[in-house]
mmCIF file with all atom_site columns, C-alpha atoms in Angstrom:
data_model
loop_
_atom_site.group_PDB
_atom_site.id
_atom_site.type_symbol
_atom_site.label_atom_id
_atom_site.label_alt_id
_atom_site.label_comp_id
_atom_site.label_asym_id
_atom_site.label_entity_id
_atom_site.label_seq_id
_atom_site.pdbx_PDB_ins_code
_atom_site.Cartn_x
_atom_site.Cartn_y
_atom_site.Cartn_z
_atom_site.occupancy
_atom_site.B_iso_or_equiv
_atom_site.pdbx_formal_charge
_atom_site.auth_seq_id
_atom_site.auth_comp_id
_atom_site.auth_asym_id
_atom_site.auth_atom_id
_atom_site.pdbx_PDB_model_num
ATOM 1   C CA . ASP D 1 1   ? 123.376 -171.000 92.432  1.00 57.00 ? 1   ASP D CA 1
ATOM 2   C CA . ALA D 1 2   ? 121.622 -171.125 95.913  1.00 63.00 ? 2   ALA D CA 1
ATOM 3   C CA . LYS D 1 3   ? 121.698 -174.339 97.037  1.00 89.00 ? 3   LYS D CA 1
ATOM 4   C CA . THR D 1 4   ? 118.716 -175.985 99.028  1.00 95.00 ? 4   THR D CA 1
ATOM 5   C CA . THR D 1 5   ? 119.444 -179.018 102.045 1.00 96.00 ? 5   THR D CA 1
ATOM 6   C CA . GLN D 1 6   ? 117.039 -181.663 102.214 1.00 97.00 ? 6   GLN D CA 1
ATOM 7   C CA . PRO D 1 7   ? 117.395 -184.845 105.058 1.00 97.00 ? 7   PRO D CA 1
ATOM 8   C CA . ASN D 1 8   ? 118.877 -187.691 103.199 1.00 97.00 ? 8   ASN D CA 1
ATOM 9   C CA . SER D 1 9   ? 116.319 -189.855 103.417 1.00 97.00 ? 9   SER D CA 1
ATOM 10  C CA . MET D 1 10  ? 112.804 -190.148 105.476 1.00 97.00 ? 10  MET D CA 1
ATOM 11  C CA . GLU D 1 11  ? 110.070 -193.043 105.567 1.00 96.00 ? 11  GLU D CA 1
ATOM 12  C CA . SER D 1 12  ? 106.430 -192.851 105.569 1.00 95.00 ? 12  SER D CA 1
ATOM 13  C CA . ASN D 1 13  ? 103.815 -195.758 105.900 1.00 96.00 ? 13  ASN D CA 1
ATOM 14  C CA . GLU D 1 14  ? 100.914 -196.543 102.855 1.00 97.00 ? 14  GLU D CA 1
ATOM 15  C CA . GLU D 1 15  ? 98.598  -193.875 102.933 1.00 96.00 ? 15  GLU D CA 1
ATOM 16  C CA . GLU D 1 16  ? 100.348 -192.111 105.219 1.00 96.00 ? 16  GLU D CA 1
ATOM 17  C CA . PRO D 1 17  ? 100.982 -187.942 104.688 1.00 96.00 ? 17  PRO D CA 1
ATOM 18  C CA . VAL D 1 18  ? 104.836 -187.172 103.929 1.00 97.00 ? 18  VAL D CA 1
ATOM 19  C CA . HIS D 1 19  ? 106.301 -183.868 104.897 1.00 98.00 ? 19  HIS D CA 1
ATOM 20  C CA . LEU D 1 20  ? 109.460 -183.171 103.122 1.00 98.00 ? 20  LEU D CA 1
ATOM 21  C CA . PRO D 1 21  ? 111.609 -179.642 104.194 1.00 98.00 ? 21  PRO D CA 1
ATOM 22  C CA . CYS D 1 22  ? 114.155 -177.641 102.232 1.00 98.00 ? 22  CYS D CA 1
ATOM 23  C CA . ASN D 1 23  ? 115.576 -174.438 103.262 1.00 97.00 ? 23  ASN D CA 1
ATOM 24  C CA . HIS D 1 24  ? 117.363 -172.443 100.678 1.00 96.00 ? 24  HIS D CA 1
ATOM 25  C CA . SER D 1 25  ? 118.132 -169.603 103.338 1.00 95.00 ? 25  SER D CA 1
ATOM 26  C CA . THR D 1 26  ? 120.333 -167.891 100.701 1.00 92.00 ? 26  THR D CA 1
ATOM 27  C CA . ILE D 1 27  ? 116.990 -167.412 98.226  1.00 93.00 ? 27  ILE D CA 1
ATOM 28  C CA . SER D 1 28  ? 116.999 -164.685 96.255  1.00 90.00 ? 28  SER D CA 1
ATOM 29  C CA . GLY D 1 29  ? 114.052 -162.226 95.578  1.00 89.00 ? 29  GLY D CA 1
ATOM 30  C CA . THR D 1 30  ? 112.983 -163.513 92.003  1.00 89.00 ? 30  THR D CA 1
ATOM 31  C CA . ASP D 1 31  ? 113.832 -167.430 92.490  1.00 92.00 ? 31  ASP D CA 1
ATOM 32  C CA . TYR D 1 32  ? 111.071 -170.066 92.064  1.00 93.00 ? 32  TYR D CA 1
ATOM 33  C CA . ILE D 1 33  ? 111.136 -172.702 94.462  1.00 95.00 ? 33  ILE D CA 1
ATOM 34  C CA . HIS D 1 34  ? 110.485 -176.206 91.781  1.00 95.00 ? 34  HIS D CA 1
ATOM 35  C CA . TRP D 1 35  ? 110.179 -179.614 93.113  1.00 97.00 ? 35  TRP D CA 1
ATOM 36  C CA . TYR D 1 36  ? 110.871 -182.768 90.932  1.00 97.00 ? 36  TYR D CA 1
ATOM 37  C CA . ARG D 1 37  ? 110.943 -186.635 91.791  1.00 97.00 ? 37  ARG D CA 1
ATOM 38  C CA . GLN D 1 38  ? 113.168 -189.206 90.113  1.00 97.00 ? 38  GLN D CA 1
ATOM 39  C CA . LEU D 1 39  ? 111.631 -192.742 90.170  1.00 96.00 ? 39  LEU D CA 1
ATOM 40  C CA . PRO D 1 40  ? 114.159 -195.427 89.294  1.00 92.00 ? 40  PRO D CA 1
ATOM 41  C CA . SER D 1 41  ? 115.654 -195.778 86.701  1.00 92.00 ? 41  SER D CA 1
ATOM 42  C CA . GLN D 1 42  ? 113.716 -193.275 84.986  1.00 95.00 ? 42  GLN D CA 1
ATOM 43  C CA . GLY D 1 43  ? 114.034 -189.283 84.110  1.00 96.00 ? 43  GLY D CA 1
ATOM 44  C CA . PRO D 1 44  ? 112.803 -186.692 86.516  1.00 96.00 ? 44  PRO D CA 1
ATOM 45  C CA . GLU D 1 45  ? 109.753 -185.834 86.719  1.00 95.00 ? 45  GLU D CA 1
ATOM 46  C CA . TYR D 1 46  ? 107.830 -182.074 88.257  1.00 94.00 ? 46  TYR D CA 1
ATOM 47  C CA . VAL D 1 47  ? 106.495 -182.461 91.096  1.00 96.00 ? 47  VAL D CA 1
ATOM 48  C CA . ILE D 1 48  ? 105.701 -178.918 91.667  1.00 95.00 ? 48  ILE D CA 1
ATOM 49  C CA . HIS D 1 49  ? 106.521 -174.825 92.128  1.00 94.00 ? 49  HIS D CA 1
ATOM 50  C CA . GLY D 1 50  ? 105.881 -171.590 93.567  1.00 94.00 ? 50  GLY D CA 1
ATOM 51  C CA . LEU D 1 51  ? 107.356 -168.389 94.491  1.00 94.00 ? 51  LEU D CA 1
ATOM 52  C CA . THR D 1 52  ? 105.845 -166.782 97.424  1.00 94.00 ? 52  THR D CA 1
ATOM 53  C CA . SER D 1 53  ? 102.652 -168.011 98.115  1.00 93.00 ? 53  SER D CA 1
ATOM 54  C CA . ASN D 1 54  ? 101.294 -172.280 99.217  1.00 95.00 ? 54  ASN D CA 1
ATOM 55  C CA . VAL D 1 55  ? 100.846 -174.062 96.126  1.00 95.00 ? 55  VAL D CA 1
ATOM 56  C CA . ASN D 1 56  ? 98.287  -177.332 95.285  1.00 96.00 ? 56  ASN D CA 1
ATOM 57  C CA . ASN D 1 57  ? 98.211  -179.465 92.440  1.00 93.00 ? 57  ASN D CA 1
ATOM 58  C CA . ARG D 1 58  ? 97.254  -183.415 91.728  1.00 92.00 ? 58  ARG D CA 1
ATOM 59  C CA . MET D 1 59  ? 100.374 -184.824 92.919  1.00 92.00 ? 59  MET D CA 1
ATOM 60  C CA . ALA D 1 60  ? 101.210 -182.845 96.076  1.00 96.00 ? 60  ALA D CA 1
ATOM 61  C CA . SER D 1 61  ? 100.768 -179.485 98.203  1.00 98.00 ? 61  SER D CA 1
ATOM 62  C CA . LEU D 1 62  ? 103.865 -176.873 98.359  1.00 98.00 ? 62  LEU D CA 1
ATOM 63  C CA . ALA D 1 63  ? 103.997 -174.788 101.588 1.00 98.00 ? 63  ALA D CA 1
ATOM 64  C CA . ILE D 1 64  ? 106.135 -171.713 101.828 1.00 97.00 ? 64  ILE D CA 1
ATOM 65  C CA . ALA D 1 65  ? 107.655 -169.595 104.719 1.00 97.00 ? 65  ALA D CA 1
ATOM 66  C CA . GLU D 1 66  ? 107.077 -166.523 105.154 1.00 96.00 ? 66  GLU D CA 1
ATOM 67  C CA . ASP D 1 67  ? 110.747 -165.493 104.633 1.00 96.00 ? 67  ASP D CA 1
ATOM 68  C CA . ARG D 1 68  ? 110.897 -168.086 102.359 1.00 96.00 ? 68  ARG D CA 1
ATOM 69  C CA . LYS D 1 69  ? 113.816 -169.322 103.349 1.00 96.00 ? 69  LYS D CA 1
ATOM 70  C CA . SER D 1 70  ? 112.299 -173.182 103.574 1.00 97.00 ? 70  SER D CA 1
ATOM 71  C CA . SER D 1 71  ? 109.977 -174.572 101.811 1.00 97.00 ? 71  SER D CA 1
ATOM 72  C CA . THR D 1 72  ? 107.673 -177.999 102.588 1.00 98.00 ? 72  THR D CA 1
ATOM 73  C CA . LEU D 1 73  ? 106.387 -180.707 99.939  1.00 98.00 ? 73  LEU D CA 1
ATOM 74  C CA . ILE D 1 74  ? 103.355 -182.481 101.345 1.00 98.00 ? 74  ILE D CA 1
ATOM 75  C CA . LEU D 1 75  ? 102.857 -185.681 99.504  1.00 97.00 ? 75  LEU D CA 1
ATOM 76  C CA . HIS D 1 76  ? 98.819  -186.239 101.525 1.00 95.00 ? 76  HIS D CA 1
ATOM 77  C CA . ARG D 1 77  ? 98.791  -189.696 101.128 1.00 95.00 ? 77  ARG D CA 1
ATOM 78  C CA . ALA D 1 78  ? 101.692 -192.014 100.090 1.00 96.00 ? 78  ALA D CA 1
ATOM 79  C CA . THR D 1 79  ? 101.636 -194.593 97.738  1.00 96.00 ? 79  THR D CA 1
ATOM 80  C CA . LEU D 1 80  ? 104.122 -197.043 96.682  1.00 96.00 ? 80  LEU D CA 1
ATOM 81  C CA . ARG D 1 81  ? 104.282 -195.678 93.575  1.00 95.00 ? 81  ARG D CA 1
ATOM 82  C CA . ASP D 1 82  ? 105.511 -192.281 95.560  1.00 96.00 ? 82  ASP D CA 1
ATOM 83  C CA . ALA D 1 83  ? 108.548 -193.760 96.111  1.00 97.00 ? 83  ALA D CA 1
ATOM 84  C CA . ALA D 1 84  ? 111.530 -192.142 94.787  1.00 97.00 ? 84  ALA D CA 1
ATOM 85  C CA . VAL D 1 85  ? 114.569 -189.352 95.007  1.00 98.00 ? 85  VAL D CA 1
ATOM 86  C CA . TYR D 1 86  ? 112.472 -185.513 95.465  1.00 98.00 ? 86  TYR D CA 1
ATOM 87  C CA . TYR D 1 87  ? 114.550 -182.627 94.632  1.00 97.00 ? 87  TYR D CA 1
ATOM 88  C CA . CYS D 1 88  ? 113.897 -179.380 96.169  1.00 97.00 ? 88  CYS D CA 1
ATOM 89  C CA . ILE D 1 89  ? 115.531 -177.283 93.170  1.00 95.00 ? 89  ILE D CA 1
ATOM 90  C CA . LEU D 1 90  ? 115.877 -173.366 93.451  1.00 93.00 ? 90  LEU D CA 1
ATOM 91  C CA . ARG D 1 91  ? 115.532 -171.528 89.947  1.00 89.00 ? 91  ARG D CA 1
ATOM 92  C CA . ASP D 1 92  ? 115.714 -167.994 88.734  1.00 84.00 ? 92  ASP D CA 1
ATOM 93  C CA . PRO D 1 93  ? 112.836 -167.242 86.123  1.00 79.00 ? 93  PRO D CA 1
ATOM 94  C CA . SER D 1 94  ? 115.772 -166.502 83.148  1.00 80.00 ? 94  SER D CA 1
ATOM 95  C CA . ASP D 1 95  ? 117.470 -169.666 83.226  1.00 80.00 ? 95  ASP D CA 1
ATOM 96  C CA . TYR D 1 96  ? 115.995 -172.947 82.432  1.00 82.00 ? 96  TYR D CA 1
ATOM 97  C CA . LYS D 1 97  ? 119.196 -174.477 84.053  1.00 85.00 ? 97  LYS D CA 1
ATOM 98  C CA . LEU D 1 98  ? 118.135 -176.929 86.881  1.00 89.00 ? 98  LEU D CA 1
ATOM 99  C CA . SER D 1 99  ? 120.699 -178.218 89.046  1.00 89.00 ? 99  SER D CA 1
ATOM 100 C CA . PHE D 1 100 ? 120.297 -180.874 91.602  1.00 93.00 ? 100 PHE D CA 1
ATOM 101 C CA . GLY D 1 101 ? 121.285 -181.357 94.258  1.00 92.00 ? 101 GLY D CA 1
ATOM 102 C CA . ALA D 1 102 ? 121.345 -184.745 96.670  1.00 93.00 ? 102 ALA D CA 1
ATOM 103 C CA . GLY D 1 103 ? 117.527 -184.841 97.356  1.00 96.00 ? 103 GLY D CA 1
ATOM 104 C CA . THR D 1 104 ? 115.600 -186.525 100.070 1.00 98.00 ? 104 THR D CA 1
ATOM 105 C CA . THR D 1 105 ? 115.084 -190.684 99.284  1.00 97.00 ? 105 THR D CA 1
ATOM 106 C CA . VAL D 1 106 ? 111.859 -191.425 100.427 1.00 98.00 ? 106 VAL D CA 1
ATOM 107 C CA . THR D 1 107 ? 110.773 -195.119 100.723 1.00 97.00 ? 107 THR D CA 1
ATOM 108 C CA . VAL D 1 108 ? 107.045 -195.843 101.770 1.00 97.00 ? 108 VAL D CA 1
ATOM 109 C CA . ARG D 1 109 ? 106.278 -199.103 103.659 1.00 96.00 ? 109 ARG D CA 1
ATOM 110 C CA . ALA D 1 110 ? 103.497 -201.005 102.988 1.00 92.00 ? 110 ALA D CA 1
ATOM 111 C CA . GLY Y 2 1   ? 100.994 -183.589 79.157  1.00 69.00 ? 1   GLY Y CA 1
ATOM 112 C CA . ALA Y 2 2   ? 104.493 -182.411 77.263  1.00 85.00 ? 2   ALA Y CA 1
ATOM 113 C CA . VAL Y 2 3   ? 106.341 -185.748 76.365  1.00 92.00 ? 3   VAL Y CA 1
ATOM 114 C CA . VAL Y 2 4   ? 110.061 -186.298 75.926  1.00 96.00 ? 4   VAL Y CA 1
ATOM 115 C CA . SER Y 2 5   ? 111.261 -189.139 74.420  1.00 96.00 ? 5   SER Y CA 1
ATOM 116 C CA . GLN Y 2 6   ? 115.118 -190.700 74.413  1.00 97.00 ? 6   GLN Y CA 1
ATOM 117 C CA . HIS Y 2 7   ? 116.087 -193.203 71.887  1.00 97.00 ? 7   HIS Y CA 1
ATOM 118 C CA . PRO Y 2 8   ? 118.207 -195.752 73.113  1.00 97.00 ? 8   PRO Y CA 1
ATOM 119 C CA . SER Y 2 9   ? 117.049 -197.098 76.310  1.00 97.00 ? 9   SER Y CA 1
ATOM 120 C CA . TRP Y 2 10  ? 120.427 -198.751 76.654  1.00 97.00 ? 10  TRP Y CA 1
ATOM 121 C CA . VAL Y 2 11  ? 123.180 -199.387 74.344  1.00 97.00 ? 11  VAL Y CA 1
ATOM 122 C CA . ILE Y 2 12  ? 125.960 -201.572 74.616  1.00 97.00 ? 12  ILE Y CA 1
ATOM 123 C CA . CYS Y 2 13  ? 129.028 -200.628 73.137  1.00 96.00 ? 13  CYS Y CA 1
ATOM 124 C CA . LYS Y 2 14  ? 132.668 -201.464 72.797  1.00 97.00 ? 14  LYS Y CA 1
ATOM 125 C CA . SER Y 2 15  ? 135.111 -199.207 73.837  1.00 97.00 ? 15  SER Y CA 1
ATOM 126 C CA . GLY Y 2 16  ? 136.414 -197.210 71.095  1.00 97.00 ? 16  GLY Y CA 1
ATOM 127 C CA . THR Y 2 17  ? 132.943 -196.570 69.606  1.00 97.00 ? 17  THR Y CA 1
ATOM 128 C CA . SER Y 2 18  ? 130.564 -194.205 69.202  1.00 97.00 ? 18  SER Y CA 1
ATOM 129 C CA . VAL Y 2 19  ? 127.225 -193.814 70.379  1.00 98.00 ? 19  VAL Y CA 1
ATOM 130 C CA . LYS Y 2 20  ? 124.887 -191.782 68.960  1.00 98.00 ? 20  LYS Y CA 1
ATOM 131 C CA . ILE Y 2 21  ? 121.596 -191.050 71.608  1.00 98.00 ? 21  ILE Y CA 1
ATOM 132 C CA . GLU Y 2 22  ? 118.334 -188.937 70.312  1.00 97.00 ? 22  GLU Y CA 1
ATOM 133 C CA . CYS Y 2 23  ? 115.974 -186.670 72.200  1.00 97.00 ? 23  CYS Y CA 1
ATOM 134 C CA . ARG Y 2 24  ? 112.764 -185.571 71.085  1.00 96.00 ? 24  ARG Y CA 1
ATOM 135 C CA . SER Y 2 25  ? 109.723 -183.722 72.433  1.00 94.00 ? 25  SER Y CA 1
ATOM 136 C CA . LEU Y 2 26  ? 107.330 -185.388 70.599  1.00 94.00 ? 26  LEU Y CA 1
ATOM 137 C CA . ASP Y 2 27  ? 103.959 -182.663 70.932  1.00 89.00 ? 27  ASP Y CA 1
ATOM 138 C CA . PHE Y 2 28  ? 105.674 -179.387 71.548  1.00 89.00 ? 28  PHE Y CA 1
ATOM 139 C CA . GLN Y 2 29  ? 108.749 -177.520 70.280  1.00 90.00 ? 29  GLN Y CA 1
ATOM 140 C CA . ALA Y 2 30  ? 111.303 -177.203 72.435  1.00 89.00 ? 30  ALA Y CA 1
ATOM 141 C CA . THR Y 2 31  ? 114.046 -174.032 71.665  1.00 87.00 ? 31  THR Y CA 1
ATOM 142 C CA . THR Y 2 32  ? 116.048 -175.398 74.361  1.00 90.00 ? 32  THR Y CA 1
ATOM 143 C CA . MET Y 2 33  ? 116.826 -179.141 75.785  1.00 94.00 ? 33  MET Y CA 1
ATOM 144 C CA . PHE Y 2 34  ? 119.169 -179.726 78.341  1.00 95.00 ? 34  PHE Y CA 1
ATOM 145 C CA . TRP Y 2 35  ? 121.237 -182.949 78.595  1.00 97.00 ? 35  TRP Y CA 1
ATOM 146 C CA . TYR Y 2 36  ? 122.704 -184.366 81.995  1.00 97.00 ? 36  TYR Y CA 1
ATOM 147 C CA . ARG Y 2 37  ? 124.422 -187.137 83.301  1.00 97.00 ? 37  ARG Y CA 1
ATOM 148 C CA . GLN Y 2 38  ? 123.735 -189.999 86.359  1.00 97.00 ? 38  GLN Y CA 1
ATOM 149 C CA . PHE Y 2 39  ? 126.114 -192.003 87.751  1.00 96.00 ? 39  PHE Y CA 1
ATOM 150 C CA . PRO Y 2 40  ? 125.155 -194.766 89.895  1.00 93.00 ? 40  PRO Y CA 1
ATOM 151 C CA . LYS Y 2 41  ? 123.881 -193.604 93.319  1.00 91.00 ? 41  LYS Y CA 1
ATOM 152 C CA . GLN Y 2 42  ? 124.465 -189.941 92.562  1.00 94.00 ? 42  GLN Y CA 1
ATOM 153 C CA . SER Y 2 43  ? 122.544 -187.265 91.082  1.00 94.00 ? 43  SER Y CA 1
ATOM 154 C CA . LEU Y 2 44  ? 122.261 -185.535 87.887  1.00 96.00 ? 44  LEU Y CA 1
ATOM 155 C CA . MET Y 2 45  ? 124.746 -183.189 86.192  1.00 96.00 ? 45  MET Y CA 1
ATOM 156 C CA . LEU Y 2 46  ? 123.900 -180.926 83.655  1.00 96.00 ? 46  LEU Y CA 1
ATOM 157 C CA . MET Y 2 47  ? 126.476 -181.246 80.957  1.00 97.00 ? 47  MET Y CA 1
ATOM 158 C CA . ALA Y 2 48  ? 125.374 -178.819 78.990  1.00 96.00 ? 48  ALA Y CA 1
ATOM 159 C CA . THR Y 2 49  ? 122.440 -176.544 76.908  1.00 94.00 ? 49  THR Y CA 1
ATOM 160 C CA . SER Y 2 50  ? 121.578 -177.539 73.553  1.00 91.00 ? 50  SER Y CA 1
ATOM 161 C CA . ASN Y 2 51  ? 120.158 -174.720 71.757  1.00 89.00 ? 51  ASN Y CA 1
ATOM 162 C CA . GLU Y 2 52  ? 118.484 -175.506 68.011  1.00 88.00 ? 52  GLU Y CA 1
ATOM 163 C CA . GLY Y 2 53  ? 120.143 -174.265 65.718  1.00 86.00 ? 53  GLY Y CA 1
ATOM 164 C CA . SER Y 2 54  ? 122.771 -172.503 67.420  1.00 88.00 ? 54  SER Y CA 1
ATOM 165 C CA . LYS Y 2 55  ? 125.943 -174.040 69.562  1.00 91.00 ? 55  LYS Y CA 1
ATOM 166 C CA . ALA Y 2 56  ? 125.917 -176.122 72.834  1.00 94.00 ? 56  ALA Y CA 1
ATOM 167 C CA . THR Y 2 57  ? 126.921 -174.477 76.078  1.00 94.00 ? 57  THR Y CA 1
ATOM 168 C CA . TYR Y 2 58  ? 128.643 -176.917 77.872  1.00 96.00 ? 58  TYR Y CA 1
ATOM 169 C CA . GLU Y 2 59  ? 129.011 -176.827 81.276  1.00 95.00 ? 59  GLU Y CA 1
ATOM 170 C CA . GLN Y 2 60  ? 132.636 -176.375 83.041  1.00 95.00 ? 60  GLN Y CA 1
ATOM 171 C CA . GLY Y 2 61  ? 134.268 -179.932 82.877  1.00 95.00 ? 61  GLY Y CA 1
ATOM 172 C CA . VAL Y 2 62  ? 132.996 -181.491 80.261  1.00 96.00 ? 62  VAL Y CA 1
ATOM 173 C CA . GLU Y 2 63  ? 134.335 -182.108 77.183  1.00 95.00 ? 63  GLU Y CA 1
ATOM 174 C CA . LYS Y 2 64  ? 132.939 -180.443 74.875  1.00 94.00 ? 64  LYS Y CA 1
ATOM 175 C CA . ASP Y 2 65  ? 134.507 -183.012 71.452  1.00 95.00 ? 65  ASP Y CA 1
ATOM 176 C CA . LYS Y 2 66  ? 134.114 -185.854 73.091  1.00 97.00 ? 66  LYS Y CA 1
ATOM 177 C CA . PHE Y 2 67  ? 130.303 -185.151 73.964  1.00 97.00 ? 67  PHE Y CA 1
ATOM 178 C CA . LEU Y 2 68  ? 128.962 -183.497 70.638  1.00 97.00 ? 68  LEU Y CA 1
ATOM 179 C CA . ILE Y 2 69  ? 125.842 -181.814 70.834  1.00 95.00 ? 69  ILE Y CA 1
ATOM 180 C CA . ASN Y 2 70  ? 123.751 -180.895 67.547  1.00 93.00 ? 70  ASN Y CA 1
ATOM 181 C CA . HIS Y 2 71  ? 119.735 -179.536 67.505  1.00 91.00 ? 71  HIS Y CA 1
ATOM 182 C CA . ALA Y 2 72  ? 118.854 -178.997 64.251  1.00 84.00 ? 72  ALA Y CA 1
ATOM 183 C CA . SER Y 2 73  ? 115.253 -178.634 64.812  1.00 91.00 ? 73  SER Y CA 1
ATOM 184 C CA . LEU Y 2 74  ? 112.456 -177.561 67.006  1.00 91.00 ? 74  LEU Y CA 1
ATOM 185 C CA . THR Y 2 75  ? 111.779 -181.522 68.148  1.00 93.00 ? 75  THR Y CA 1
ATOM 186 C CA . LEU Y 2 76  ? 114.813 -183.376 67.920  1.00 95.00 ? 76  LEU Y CA 1
ATOM 187 C CA . SER Y 2 77  ? 118.830 -183.050 70.128  1.00 95.00 ? 77  SER Y CA 1
ATOM 188 C CA . THR Y 2 78  ? 120.778 -185.606 70.166  1.00 96.00 ? 78  THR Y CA 1
ATOM 189 C CA . LEU Y 2 79  ? 124.209 -186.545 72.079  1.00 97.00 ? 79  LEU Y CA 1
ATOM 190 C CA . THR Y 2 80  ? 127.000 -188.500 70.214  1.00 98.00 ? 80  THR Y CA 1
ATOM 191 C CA . VAL Y 2 81  ? 129.372 -189.677 72.806  1.00 98.00 ? 81  VAL Y CA 1
ATOM 192 C CA . THR Y 2 82  ? 132.637 -190.076 71.060  1.00 97.00 ? 82  THR Y CA 1
ATOM 193 C CA . SER Y 2 83  ? 135.702 -193.023 71.077  1.00 97.00 ? 83  SER Y CA 1
ATOM 194 C CA . ALA Y 2 84  ? 133.701 -194.200 74.346  1.00 97.00 ? 84  ALA Y CA 1
ATOM 195 C CA . HIS Y 2 85  ? 135.493 -195.419 77.322  1.00 97.00 ? 85  HIS Y CA 1
ATOM 196 C CA . PRO Y 2 86  ? 134.295 -197.463 80.600  1.00 97.00 ? 86  PRO Y CA 1
ATOM 197 C CA . GLU Y 2 87  ? 134.046 -194.811 82.478  1.00 96.00 ? 87  GLU Y CA 1
ATOM 198 C CA . ASP Y 2 88  ? 131.341 -193.419 79.992  1.00 97.00 ? 88  ASP Y CA 1
ATOM 199 C CA . SER Y 2 89  ? 129.159 -195.594 80.970  1.00 97.00 ? 89  SER Y CA 1
ATOM 200 C CA . SER Y 2 90  ? 126.574 -193.953 82.750  1.00 97.00 ? 90  SER Y CA 1
ATOM 201 C CA . PHE Y 2 91  ? 122.446 -193.118 82.473  1.00 98.00 ? 91  PHE Y CA 1
ATOM 202 C CA . TYR Y 2 92  ? 122.398 -190.079 79.572  1.00 98.00 ? 92  TYR Y CA 1
ATOM 203 C CA . ILE Y 2 93  ? 118.918 -187.948 80.722  1.00 98.00 ? 93  ILE Y CA 1
ATOM 204 C CA . CYS Y 2 94  ? 117.335 -185.187 78.402  1.00 97.00 ? 94  CYS Y CA 1
ATOM 205 C CA . SER Y 2 95  ? 114.802 -182.080 79.318  1.00 95.00 ? 95  SER Y CA 1
ATOM 206 C CA . ALA Y 2 96  ? 113.462 -179.856 76.968  1.00 93.00 ? 96  ALA Y CA 1
ATOM 207 C CA . ARG Y 2 97  ? 111.190 -176.480 77.958  1.00 85.00 ? 97  ARG Y CA 1
ATOM 208 C CA . VAL Y 2 98  ? 108.047 -175.830 75.726  1.00 80.00 ? 98  VAL Y CA 1
ATOM 209 C CA . SER Y 2 99  ? 109.128 -172.852 73.244  1.00 75.00 ? 99  SER Y CA 1
ATOM 210 C CA . GLY Y 2 100 ? 107.356 -169.427 74.222  1.00 70.00 ? 100 GLY Y CA 1
ATOM 211 C CA . GLN Y 2 101 ? 106.087 -170.348 77.925  1.00 65.00 ? 101 GLN Y CA 1
ATOM 212 C CA . TYR Y 2 102 ? 106.674 -169.967 81.320  1.00 62.00 ? 102 TYR Y CA 1
ATOM 213 C CA . THR Y 2 103 ? 105.311 -172.629 82.915  1.00 64.00 ? 103 THR Y CA 1
ATOM 214 C CA . GLY Y 2 104 ? 108.109 -173.730 84.993  1.00 70.00 ? 104 GLY Y CA 1
ATOM 215 C CA . GLU Y 2 105 ? 108.077 -176.833 84.354  1.00 84.00 ? 105 GLU Y CA 1
ATOM 216 C CA . LEU Y 2 106 ? 110.773 -178.501 82.257  1.00 89.00 ? 106 LEU Y CA 1
ATOM 217 C CA . PHE Y 2 107 ? 110.093 -182.520 80.623  1.00 93.00 ? 107 PHE Y CA 1
ATOM 218 C CA . PHE Y 2 108 ? 112.251 -184.915 81.174  1.00 96.00 ? 108 PHE Y CA 1
ATOM 219 C CA . GLY Y 2 109 ? 112.646 -188.058 78.780  1.00 97.00 ? 109 GLY Y CA 1
ATOM 220 C CA . GLU Y 2 110 ? 112.707 -191.442 80.050  1.00 97.00 ? 110 GLU Y CA 1
ATOM 221 C CA . GLY Y 2 111 ? 116.609 -191.838 80.044  1.00 97.00 ? 111 GLY Y CA 1
ATOM 222 C CA . SER Y 2 112 ? 119.652 -193.629 78.326  1.00 98.00 ? 112 SER Y CA 1
ATOM 223 C CA . ARG Y 2 113 ? 122.093 -196.102 79.994  1.00 97.00 ? 113 ARG Y CA 1
ATOM 224 C CA . LEU Y 2 114 ? 124.888 -196.299 78.350  1.00 98.00 ? 114 LEU Y CA 1
ATOM 225 C CA . THR Y 2 115 ? 127.388 -199.258 79.194  1.00 98.00 ? 115 THR Y CA 1
ATOM 226 C CA . VAL Y 2 116 ? 130.381 -199.401 77.420  1.00 97.00 ? 116 VAL Y CA 1
ATOM 227 C CA . LEU Y 2 117 ? 132.516 -202.604 77.816  1.00 96.00 ? 117 LEU Y CA 1
#
């Protein structure tokens, strides 16, 4: 499985943007880049995914580097409810299994 | 959106007993479901893939006789922890994908916390 590397933690102030980097230098041509987040004592929640082009949805934006070896999840205005562990995961579309790494713990200060 | 529900949310049992955890897709059919385990302050670890109408596929190192998985219908998978011991205490989470669609998204249950005394 192609691996991802994320910072252990990041802090942000409420209503400020948060940029979460993810390195995936061994990504294959067919791997999708997925982001999930896990709030305390809950199951993970889907955030966004993409292949080559940047993606936006109501939760976040995903910026993918041209060589696809890295990506950045952008939370445009952090709220206290965005405090969670964010996981960047590569997934082959033929396989629905997700392999979770350590993720980035995001703390939002009021 | 698609909802996955787990039951029970938490359970306490005595060592040596068996515990069953249910995972239901409430508003969609799920041919495939996945079971994860998460210890405190650690990430999720995939235990097995549950396929409707067939045997589950277990990840390396997961004992299939200890963690029994049944996926008898398109909306229900169960995980039974047999002869539970304190080291089996963990947060168990299931996920599911919508059958027949590639939406890119997996839906997770809220998790079931098992404490074995």
